[in-house]
XYZ file of C-alpha atoms in Angstrom:
248
model
C -59.050 -10.499 -99.251
C -60.801 -7.834 -97.027
C -64.088 -7.096 -98.231
C -65.076 -3.423 -98.543
C -68.256 -3.859 -100.437
C -70.792 -1.184 -99.325
C -68.051 1.000 -97.726
C -67.632 4.698 -98.591
C -64.327 6.140 -97.771
C -62.613 9.347 -98.046
C -58.914 9.261 -99.041
C -56.933 12.291 -98.751
C -54.309 12.854 -101.394
C -56.119 10.262 -103.259
C -55.180 10.903 -106.851
C -51.442 10.407 -107.227
C -48.581 8.396 -105.573
C -49.662 6.172 -102.355
C -53.227 7.933 -102.446
C -53.641 6.511 -105.909
C -52.749 3.236 -105.117
C -55.135 3.401 -102.110
C -57.986 4.500 -104.188
C -57.357 1.625 -106.600
C -56.940 -0.981 -104.162
C -60.075 -0.048 -102.093
C -62.246 0.226 -105.077
C -60.801 -3.140 -106.236
C -62.278 -4.527 -103.118
C -65.672 -3.055 -103.304
C -65.536 0.439 -101.692
C -66.682 3.792 -103.096
C -63.924 6.611 -102.749
C -64.080 10.322 -102.551
C -60.543 11.177 -103.728
C -59.401 14.598 -102.531
C -56.479 16.070 -104.030
C -55.144 19.414 -105.082
C -53.885 17.836 -108.310
C -56.790 18.508 -110.830
C -55.569 16.680 -113.657
C -54.586 13.346 -111.702
C -58.133 13.690 -109.931
C -60.024 13.851 -113.041
C -57.986 10.849 -114.513
C -58.715 8.558 -111.699
C -62.036 9.611 -111.490
C -62.695 8.675 -115.091
C -61.074 5.440 -114.692
C -64.038 4.242 -112.339
C -66.710 6.795 -112.403
C -69.070 4.460 -110.511
C -67.051 4.135 -107.493
C -64.677 7.166 -107.675
C -65.670 10.960 -107.287
C -62.885 13.560 -107.216
C -62.865 16.650 -105.185
C -60.366 19.310 -105.776
C -59.290 20.909 -102.562
C -56.555 22.174 -100.288
C -56.628 19.639 -97.466
C -55.271 22.494 -95.155
C -58.681 24.185 -95.322
C -61.190 23.169 -92.918
C -63.975 23.768 -95.406
C -62.545 21.139 -97.957
C -63.026 18.312 -95.042
C -66.554 19.352 -94.878
C -67.323 19.463 -98.685
C -65.624 16.200 -98.693
C -68.044 14.521 -96.300
C -71.068 16.255 -97.873
C -70.133 14.954 -101.282
C -69.669 11.315 -99.820
C -73.070 11.458 -98.401
C -74.540 13.118 -101.441
C -72.904 10.782 -104.103
C -72.962 7.445 -102.141
C -75.240 7.708 -99.280
C -73.176 7.454 -96.332
C -69.484 7.714 -95.071
C -67.851 4.588 -93.297
C -64.018 5.250 -93.706
C -61.368 7.981 -93.672
C -57.921 7.665 -94.832
C -55.665 10.723 -94.146
C -52.596 10.334 -96.663
C -51.998 13.764 -97.851
C -48.794 15.524 -96.351
C -46.546 18.167 -98.011
C -43.339 19.185 -96.437
C -39.833 20.463 -97.316
C -36.647 18.695 -96.094
C -34.022 21.115 -94.435
C -31.891 21.196 -91.675
C -33.634 22.190 -88.276
C -32.319 25.689 -87.963
C -33.164 26.509 -91.702
C -36.613 25.713 -91.546
C -38.853 29.050 -91.595
C -42.280 29.532 -90.047
C -43.820 29.090 -93.802
C -42.044 25.493 -93.747
C -43.441 24.546 -90.585
C -46.913 25.950 -91.249
C -46.917 23.731 -94.695
C -45.922 20.562 -92.842
C -48.546 21.176 -90.010
C -51.109 22.620 -92.394
C -51.198 19.642 -94.901
C -50.234 17.031 -92.191
C -51.777 17.446 -88.800
C -54.149 20.103 -89.330
C -55.694 18.308 -92.153
C -55.819 15.119 -90.501
C -57.685 16.893 -87.495
C -60.066 18.631 -89.788
C -61.129 15.517 -91.602
C -61.328 13.724 -88.540
C -63.892 16.206 -86.978
C -65.930 16.501 -90.085
C -66.043 12.725 -90.497
C -67.164 12.080 -87.016
C -70.823 12.693 -87.137
C -71.191 10.181 -90.172
C -68.580 7.553 -88.891
C -70.554 7.672 -85.637
C -73.828 6.606 -87.149
C -73.085 2.940 -87.634
C -69.279 2.677 -86.311
C -66.514 3.365 -88.860
C -62.841 3.418 -89.394
C -59.838 6.100 -89.594
C -56.597 5.182 -90.879
C -54.045 7.856 -90.507
C -50.429 7.988 -91.541
C -47.262 7.975 -89.516
C -43.342 7.914 -90.588
C -40.438 5.877 -89.963
C -38.593 9.193 -90.403
C -40.147 10.512 -87.319
C -39.675 7.485 -85.364
C -36.121 7.481 -86.173
C -35.669 11.295 -85.982
C -34.050 11.433 -89.767
C -31.842 14.547 -90.498
C -33.779 17.296 -92.426
C -37.008 15.974 -91.511
C -37.992 18.050 -88.470
C -41.095 19.983 -89.696
C -42.277 16.448 -90.985
C -41.413 14.214 -88.288
C -42.919 16.523 -85.700
C -46.396 16.707 -87.521
C -46.277 12.879 -88.028
C -45.746 12.280 -84.162
C -48.473 14.812 -83.359
C -50.690 12.828 -85.734
C -49.877 9.586 -83.880
C -50.563 11.385 -80.518
C -53.855 12.730 -81.767
C -54.875 9.380 -83.175
C -54.436 7.456 -79.811
C -56.552 10.125 -78.067
C -59.372 9.799 -80.590
C -59.168 6.058 -80.439
C -60.014 6.154 -76.774
C -62.472 8.940 -76.807
C -64.565 7.671 -79.962
C -64.459 3.790 -78.979
C -67.554 4.567 -77.289
C -68.971 5.518 -80.818
C -67.475 2.028 -82.302
C -65.060 4.187 -84.263
C -61.417 2.883 -84.620
C -58.553 5.123 -85.280
C -55.183 3.401 -86.280
C -52.113 4.512 -88.035
C -49.869 3.125 -90.787
C -46.521 4.135 -91.165
C -45.073 2.834 -94.569
C -41.914 2.530 -96.171
C -42.724 2.484 -99.882
C -41.547 2.899 -103.388
C -43.314 6.044 -104.298
C -42.668 8.284 -107.360
C -40.157 10.427 -105.366
C -38.420 7.426 -104.226
C -38.207 5.798 -107.957
C -36.581 8.944 -108.977
C -34.141 8.835 -106.257
C -33.607 5.060 -107.122
C -32.858 5.982 -110.885
C -30.564 8.868 -109.933
C -28.746 7.491 -107.065
C -28.834 3.500 -107.532
C -25.906 2.823 -105.050
C -27.676 5.182 -102.131
C -30.939 2.925 -102.739
C -29.494 -0.388 -102.966
C -27.655 0.340 -99.453
C -31.025 1.785 -98.131
C -33.112 -1.195 -99.156
C -30.248 -3.582 -98.096
C -31.192 -2.327 -94.368
C -34.721 -3.384 -94.575
C -34.884 -6.977 -93.225
C -37.312 -7.909 -96.372
C -34.572 -6.295 -98.562
C -36.806 -3.955 -100.431
C -39.087 -0.818 -100.258
C -42.707 -1.510 -100.404
C -44.845 -1.427 -103.397
C -47.638 0.808 -102.851
C -50.487 -1.218 -104.299
C -49.286 -4.696 -103.303
C -47.587 -3.866 -99.797
C -49.145 -0.578 -98.374
C -52.752 -0.423 -99.631
C -53.886 -3.681 -98.541
C -52.594 -2.937 -94.797
C -55.003 0.122 -95.094
C -57.801 -2.078 -96.525
C -57.462 -4.230 -93.603
C -57.641 -1.748 -91.035
C -60.874 -0.331 -92.875
C -62.413 -3.770 -92.687
C -64.342 -5.807 -90.566
C -61.203 -7.897 -90.035
C -59.877 -5.481 -87.949
C -62.754 -4.714 -85.896
C -61.037 -5.330 -82.647
C -57.709 -3.049 -83.610
C -57.793 0.532 -82.612
C -55.160 3.121 -81.293
C -52.188 1.299 -82.889
C -49.338 2.124 -85.345
C -48.969 -0.732 -87.968
C -45.612 -0.538 -89.404
C -45.526 -1.338 -93.104
C -42.076 -1.092 -93.489
C -40.491 -4.560 -94.321
C -39.361 -4.870 -90.493
C -37.192 -1.676 -90.717
C -38.684 -0.445 -87.206
C -39.965 -2.757 -84.699
C -42.166 -0.942 -82.144
C -42.337 -1.899 -78.572
């Protein structure tokens, strides 16, 4: 199990869904976490579950000031910042020709822009002793799934940004990687309950025959990329998707 003792990590969207799983697993492995989320109720709940290791920051990740506040909070509360996980991303599913400027702004604001803002804000602290950044990609982007244009475009932009940062920031011993998950999130759970046949068909297309569990299958991959066990890995996209997509 990857040891994250003495690590301090910012997790965007860290109060619910995959983000909550990330916050939970990272703290179980010894890290302290600044969970940034717009959901105040969920944020207060997860912080109360482990007040010694989790602090909650309510904020809109598409605002650059939220990223700056998160870094300052990490340093003031825990003394440093060693890792960043850019998990938050909101988008709307629509056909390409039906997407409005507002739809594009939502996806790029909460996805690409937020990732960029948090990376830039975290850089000075991560450069002090070397650190790790984990951004999130998507199989929907790699496959070009229908009705996912704004989401797919932002996710692929994040992968491009991550590769450049991996090269530029290697001299600072900062590693930047991407995880692309196929997870049984709350949203997928609802879809599974309402459309069981569609879910079973989709799951059957996965070589491992199931969607990933956020805590058992996705969060440990992120923990690995934050740990010293992955100290020689940067600029990579790791597919935590049961074998659905095999990158070349």
